[in-house]
C-alpha positions as protocol buffer text, in pm:
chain_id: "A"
residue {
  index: 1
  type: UNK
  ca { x: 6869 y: 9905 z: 13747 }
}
residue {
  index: 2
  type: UNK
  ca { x: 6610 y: 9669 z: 13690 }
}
residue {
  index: 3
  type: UNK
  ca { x: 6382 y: 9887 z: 13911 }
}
residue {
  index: 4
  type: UNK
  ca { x: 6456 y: 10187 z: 13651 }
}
residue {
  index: 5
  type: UNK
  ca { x: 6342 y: 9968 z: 13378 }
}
residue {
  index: 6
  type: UNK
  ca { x: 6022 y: 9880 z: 13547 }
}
residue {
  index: 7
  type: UNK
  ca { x: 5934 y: 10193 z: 13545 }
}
residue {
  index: 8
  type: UNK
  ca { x: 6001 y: 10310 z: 13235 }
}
residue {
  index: 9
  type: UNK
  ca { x: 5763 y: 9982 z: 13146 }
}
residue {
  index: 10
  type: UNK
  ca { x: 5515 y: 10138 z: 13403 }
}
residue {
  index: 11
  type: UNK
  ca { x: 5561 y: 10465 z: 13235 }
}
residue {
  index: 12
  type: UNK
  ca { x: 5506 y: 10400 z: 12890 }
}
residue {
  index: 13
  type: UNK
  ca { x: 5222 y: 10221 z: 12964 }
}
residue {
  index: 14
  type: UNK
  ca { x: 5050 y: 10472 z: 13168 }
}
residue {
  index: 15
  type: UNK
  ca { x: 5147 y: 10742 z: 12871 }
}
residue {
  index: 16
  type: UNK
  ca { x: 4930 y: 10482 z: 12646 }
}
residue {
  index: 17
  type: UNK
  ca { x: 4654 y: 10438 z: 12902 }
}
residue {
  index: 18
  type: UNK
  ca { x: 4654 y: 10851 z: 12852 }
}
residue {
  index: 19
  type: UNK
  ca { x: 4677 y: 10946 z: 12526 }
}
residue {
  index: 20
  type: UNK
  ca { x: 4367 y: 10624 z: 12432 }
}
residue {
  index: 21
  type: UNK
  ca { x: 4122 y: 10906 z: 12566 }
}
residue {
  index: 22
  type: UNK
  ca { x: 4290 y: 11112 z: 12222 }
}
residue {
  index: 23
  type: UNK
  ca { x: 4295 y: 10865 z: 12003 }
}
residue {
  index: 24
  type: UNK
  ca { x: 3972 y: 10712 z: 12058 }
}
residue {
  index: 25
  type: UNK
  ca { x: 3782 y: 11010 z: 11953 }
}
residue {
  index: 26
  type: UNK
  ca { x: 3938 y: 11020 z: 11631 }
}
residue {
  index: 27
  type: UNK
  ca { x: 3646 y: 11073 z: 11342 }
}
residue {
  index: 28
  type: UNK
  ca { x: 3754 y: 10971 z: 10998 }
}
residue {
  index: 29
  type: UNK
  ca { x: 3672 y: 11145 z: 10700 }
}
residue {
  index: 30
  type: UNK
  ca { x: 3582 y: 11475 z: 10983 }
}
residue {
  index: 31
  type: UNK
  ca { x: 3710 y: 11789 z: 10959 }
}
residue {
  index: 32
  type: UNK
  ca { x: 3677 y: 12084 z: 11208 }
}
residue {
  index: 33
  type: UNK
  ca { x: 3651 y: 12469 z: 11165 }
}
residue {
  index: 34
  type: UNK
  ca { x: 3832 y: 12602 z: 11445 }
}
residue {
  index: 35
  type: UNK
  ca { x: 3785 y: 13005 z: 11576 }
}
residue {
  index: 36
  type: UNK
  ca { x: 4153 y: 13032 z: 11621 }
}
residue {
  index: 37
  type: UNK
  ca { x: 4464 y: 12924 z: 11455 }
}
residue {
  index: 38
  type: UNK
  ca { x: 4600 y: 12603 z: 11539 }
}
residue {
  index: 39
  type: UNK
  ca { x: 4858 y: 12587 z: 11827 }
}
residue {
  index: 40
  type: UNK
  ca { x: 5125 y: 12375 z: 11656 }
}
residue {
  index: 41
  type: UNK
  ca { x: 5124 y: 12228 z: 11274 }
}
residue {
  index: 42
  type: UNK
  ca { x: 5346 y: 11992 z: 11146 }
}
residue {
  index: 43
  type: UNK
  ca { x: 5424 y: 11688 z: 10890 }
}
residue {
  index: 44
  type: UNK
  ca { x: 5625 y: 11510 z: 11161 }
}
residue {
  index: 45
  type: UNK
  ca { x: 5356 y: 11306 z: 11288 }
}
residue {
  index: 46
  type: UNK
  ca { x: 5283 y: 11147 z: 10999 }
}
residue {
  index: 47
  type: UNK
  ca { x: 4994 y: 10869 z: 11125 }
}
residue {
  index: 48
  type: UNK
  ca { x: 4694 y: 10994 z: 11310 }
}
residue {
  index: 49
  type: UNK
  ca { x: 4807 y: 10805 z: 11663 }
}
residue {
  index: 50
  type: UNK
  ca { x: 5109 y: 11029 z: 11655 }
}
residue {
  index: 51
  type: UNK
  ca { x: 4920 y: 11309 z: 11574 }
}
residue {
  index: 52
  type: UNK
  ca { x: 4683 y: 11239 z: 11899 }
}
residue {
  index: 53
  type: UNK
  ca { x: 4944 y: 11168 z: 12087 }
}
residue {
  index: 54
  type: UNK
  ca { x: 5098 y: 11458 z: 12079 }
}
residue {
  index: 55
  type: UNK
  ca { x: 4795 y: 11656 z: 12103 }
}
residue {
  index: 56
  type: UNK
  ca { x: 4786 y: 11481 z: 12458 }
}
residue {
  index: 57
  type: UNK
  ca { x: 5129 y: 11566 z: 12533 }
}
residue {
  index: 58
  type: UNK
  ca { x: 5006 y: 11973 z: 12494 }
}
residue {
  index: 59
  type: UNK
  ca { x: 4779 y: 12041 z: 12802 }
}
residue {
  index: 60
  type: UNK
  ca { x: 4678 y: 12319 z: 12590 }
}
residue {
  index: 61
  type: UNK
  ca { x: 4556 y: 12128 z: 12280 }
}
residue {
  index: 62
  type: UNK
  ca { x: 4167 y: 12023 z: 12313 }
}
residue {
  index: 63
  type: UNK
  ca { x: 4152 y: 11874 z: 11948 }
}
residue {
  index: 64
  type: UNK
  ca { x: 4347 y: 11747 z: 11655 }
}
residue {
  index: 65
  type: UNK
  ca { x: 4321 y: 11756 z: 11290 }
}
residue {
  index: 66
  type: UNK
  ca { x: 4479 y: 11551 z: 11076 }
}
residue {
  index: 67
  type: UNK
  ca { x: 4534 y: 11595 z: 10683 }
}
residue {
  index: 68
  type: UNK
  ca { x: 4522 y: 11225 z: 10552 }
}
residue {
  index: 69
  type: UNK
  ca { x: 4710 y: 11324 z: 10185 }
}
residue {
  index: 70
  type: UNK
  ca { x: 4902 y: 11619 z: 10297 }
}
residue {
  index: 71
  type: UNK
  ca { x: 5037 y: 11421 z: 10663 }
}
residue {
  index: 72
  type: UNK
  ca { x: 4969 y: 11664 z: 10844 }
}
residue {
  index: 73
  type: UNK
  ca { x: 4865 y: 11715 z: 11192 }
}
residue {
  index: 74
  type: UNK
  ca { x: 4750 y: 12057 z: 11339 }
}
residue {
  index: 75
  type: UNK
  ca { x: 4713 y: 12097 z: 11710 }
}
residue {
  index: 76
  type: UNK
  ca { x: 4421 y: 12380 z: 11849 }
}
residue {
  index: 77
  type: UNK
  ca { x: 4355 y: 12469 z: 12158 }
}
residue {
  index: 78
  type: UNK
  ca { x: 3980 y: 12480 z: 12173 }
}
residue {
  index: 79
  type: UNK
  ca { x: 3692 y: 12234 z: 11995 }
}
residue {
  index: 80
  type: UNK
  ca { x: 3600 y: 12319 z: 11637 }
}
residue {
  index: 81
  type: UNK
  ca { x: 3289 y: 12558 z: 11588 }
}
residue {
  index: 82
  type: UNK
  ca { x: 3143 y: 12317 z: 11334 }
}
residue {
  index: 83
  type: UNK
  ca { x: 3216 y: 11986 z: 11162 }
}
residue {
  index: 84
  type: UNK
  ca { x: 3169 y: 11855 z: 10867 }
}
residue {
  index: 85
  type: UNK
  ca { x: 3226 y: 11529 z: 10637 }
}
residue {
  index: 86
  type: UNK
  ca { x: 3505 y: 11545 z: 10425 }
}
residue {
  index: 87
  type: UNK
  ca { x: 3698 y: 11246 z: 10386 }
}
residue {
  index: 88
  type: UNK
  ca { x: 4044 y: 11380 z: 10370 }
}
residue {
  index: 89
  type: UNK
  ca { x: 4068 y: 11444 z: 10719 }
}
residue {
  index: 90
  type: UNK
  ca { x: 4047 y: 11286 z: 11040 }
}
residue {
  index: 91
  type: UNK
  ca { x: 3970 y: 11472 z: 11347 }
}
residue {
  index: 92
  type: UNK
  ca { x: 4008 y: 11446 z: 11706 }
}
residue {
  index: 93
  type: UNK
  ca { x: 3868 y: 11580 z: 11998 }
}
residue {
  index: 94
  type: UNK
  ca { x: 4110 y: 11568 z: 12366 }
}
residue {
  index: 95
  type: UNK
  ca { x: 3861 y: 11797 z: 12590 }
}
residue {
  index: 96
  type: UNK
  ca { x: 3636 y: 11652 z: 12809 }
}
residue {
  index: 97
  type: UNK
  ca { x: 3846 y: 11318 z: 12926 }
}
residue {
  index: 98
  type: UNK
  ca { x: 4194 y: 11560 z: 12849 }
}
residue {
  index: 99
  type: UNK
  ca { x: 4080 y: 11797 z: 13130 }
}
residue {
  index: 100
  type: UNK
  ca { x: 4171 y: 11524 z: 13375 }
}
residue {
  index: 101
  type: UNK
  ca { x: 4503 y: 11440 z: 13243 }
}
residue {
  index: 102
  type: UNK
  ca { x: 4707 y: 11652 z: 13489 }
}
residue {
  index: 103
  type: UNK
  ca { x: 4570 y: 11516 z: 13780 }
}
residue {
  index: 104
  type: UNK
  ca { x: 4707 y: 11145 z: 13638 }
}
residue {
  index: 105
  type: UNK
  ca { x: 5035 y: 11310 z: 13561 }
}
residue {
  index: 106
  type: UNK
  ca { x: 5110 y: 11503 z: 13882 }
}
residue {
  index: 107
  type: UNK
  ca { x: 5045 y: 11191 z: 14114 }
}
residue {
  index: 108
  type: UNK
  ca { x: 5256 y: 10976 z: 13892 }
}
residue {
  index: 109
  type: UNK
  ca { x: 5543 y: 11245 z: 13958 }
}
residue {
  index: 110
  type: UNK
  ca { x: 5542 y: 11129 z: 14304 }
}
residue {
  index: 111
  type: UNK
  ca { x: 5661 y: 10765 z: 14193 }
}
residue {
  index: 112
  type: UNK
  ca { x: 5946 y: 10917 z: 14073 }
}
residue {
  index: 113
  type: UNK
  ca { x: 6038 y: 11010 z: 14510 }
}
residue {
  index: 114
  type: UNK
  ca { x: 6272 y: 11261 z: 14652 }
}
residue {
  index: 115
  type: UNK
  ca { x: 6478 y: 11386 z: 14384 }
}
residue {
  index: 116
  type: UNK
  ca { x: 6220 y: 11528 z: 14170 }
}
residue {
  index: 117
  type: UNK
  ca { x: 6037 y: 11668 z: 14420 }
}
residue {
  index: 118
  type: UNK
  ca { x: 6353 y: 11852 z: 14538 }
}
residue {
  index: 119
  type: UNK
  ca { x: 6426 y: 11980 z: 14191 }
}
residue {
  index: 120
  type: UNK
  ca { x: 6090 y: 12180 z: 14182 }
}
residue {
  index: 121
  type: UNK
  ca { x: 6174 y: 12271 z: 14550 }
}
residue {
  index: 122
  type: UNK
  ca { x: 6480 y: 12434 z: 14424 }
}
residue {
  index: 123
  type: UNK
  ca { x: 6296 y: 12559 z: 14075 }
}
residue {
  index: 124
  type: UNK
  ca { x: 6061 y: 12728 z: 14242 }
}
residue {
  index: 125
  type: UNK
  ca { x: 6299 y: 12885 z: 14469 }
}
residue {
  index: 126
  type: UNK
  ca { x: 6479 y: 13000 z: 14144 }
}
residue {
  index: 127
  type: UNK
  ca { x: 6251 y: 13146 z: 13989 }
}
residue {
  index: 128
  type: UNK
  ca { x: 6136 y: 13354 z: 14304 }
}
residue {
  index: 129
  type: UNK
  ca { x: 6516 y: 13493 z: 14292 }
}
residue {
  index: 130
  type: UNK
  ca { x: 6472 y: 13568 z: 13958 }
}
residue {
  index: 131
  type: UNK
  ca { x: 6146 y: 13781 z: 14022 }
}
residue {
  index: 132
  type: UNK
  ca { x: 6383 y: 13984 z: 14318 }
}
residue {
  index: 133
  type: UNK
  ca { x: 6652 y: 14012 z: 14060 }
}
residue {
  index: 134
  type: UNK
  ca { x: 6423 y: 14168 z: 13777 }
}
residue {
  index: 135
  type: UNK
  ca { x: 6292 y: 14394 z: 14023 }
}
residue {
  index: 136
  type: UNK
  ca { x: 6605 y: 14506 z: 14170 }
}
residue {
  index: 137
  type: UNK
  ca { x: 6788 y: 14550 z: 13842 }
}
residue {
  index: 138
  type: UNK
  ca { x: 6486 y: 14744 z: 13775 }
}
residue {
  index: 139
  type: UNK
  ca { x: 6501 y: 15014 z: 14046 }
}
residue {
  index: 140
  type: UNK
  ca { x: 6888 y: 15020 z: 13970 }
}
residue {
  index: 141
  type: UNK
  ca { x: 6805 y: 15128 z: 13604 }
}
residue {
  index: 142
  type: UNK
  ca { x: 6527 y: 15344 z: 13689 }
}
residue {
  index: 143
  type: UNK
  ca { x: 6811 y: 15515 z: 13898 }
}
residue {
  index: 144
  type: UNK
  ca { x: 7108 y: 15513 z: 13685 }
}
residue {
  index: 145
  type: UNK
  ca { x: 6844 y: 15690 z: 13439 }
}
residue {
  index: 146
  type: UNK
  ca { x: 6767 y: 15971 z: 13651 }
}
residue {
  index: 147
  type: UNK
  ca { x: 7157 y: 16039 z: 13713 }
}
residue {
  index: 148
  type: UNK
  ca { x: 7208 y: 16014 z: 13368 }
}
residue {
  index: 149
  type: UNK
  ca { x: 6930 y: 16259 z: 13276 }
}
residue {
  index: 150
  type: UNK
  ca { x: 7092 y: 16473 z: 13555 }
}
residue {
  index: 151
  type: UNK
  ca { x: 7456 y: 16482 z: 13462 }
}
residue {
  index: 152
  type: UNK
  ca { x: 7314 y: 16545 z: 13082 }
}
residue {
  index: 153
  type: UNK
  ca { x: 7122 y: 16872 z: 13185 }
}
residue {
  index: 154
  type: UNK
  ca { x: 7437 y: 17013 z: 13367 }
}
residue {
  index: 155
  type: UNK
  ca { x: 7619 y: 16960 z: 13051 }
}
residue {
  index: 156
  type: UNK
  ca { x: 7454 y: 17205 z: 12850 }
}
residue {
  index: 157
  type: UNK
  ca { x: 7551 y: 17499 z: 13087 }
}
């Protein structure tokens, strides 16, 4: 037990060490115009941390924006065409440092030994299974159409 706890400790540390790189671009009173919408908005980060946070958590999100009066944080997945000052906003930029992050993450999975590694064995192996499935059920309908189409033409005579 006491091992399990120590790495929970370990974990939530290293989640932390990981999301700093977020946080600690965070420009106040910055706001970003963005080419595309934003991948996720929502009032339930309401502090800019949170908001960063779980901008890191996304390995898609590259920036964050957060609306200081409204609470709101908005997730995109690319860095904002142009900035400006506006001081109802903070904003937050995950790129450069973010492209590293799953690297970091994939070598701590290995802390976590043989059982997870055996459940993405076996997920991968499901998934291939899957793929047969789709393609078998596939040529089965693209059959059962044809006899279809065939017993509907006799039918009519």
């Amino acid at each position: 037990m006491s091992s399990l706890l120590s790495f929970v400790l370990a974990w939530t540390i290293f989640s932390l060490a990981v999301s700093a790189s977020c946080l600690n671009s965070a420009q106040h009173g910055k706001i970003g115009f963005f080419s595309k919408a934003p991948l996720a908005f929502g009032y339930t980060h309401p502090s800019p941390s949170e908001c960063a946070i779980e901008c890191e958590s996304l390995s898609t999100c590259q920036a964050w924006l957060f609306t200081v009066n409204g609470k709101e944080c908005q997730l995109y997945g690319s860095s904002p065409v142009a900035q400006a000052e506006n001081m109802g906003f903070i904003l937050g930029l995950c790129g450069e440092e973010h492209a590293n992050t799953p690297t970091v993450s994939s070598s701590s999975k290995l802390v976590l030994g043989p059982s997870s590694s055996r459940g993405i064995v076996s997920a991968s192996h499901s998934s291939v299974a899957a793929s047969n499935v789709n393609k078998a059920s596939a040529d089965h309908l693209k059959r059962h159409q044809h006899e279809h189409f065939g017993h509907h033409h006799h039918n009519h005579h």
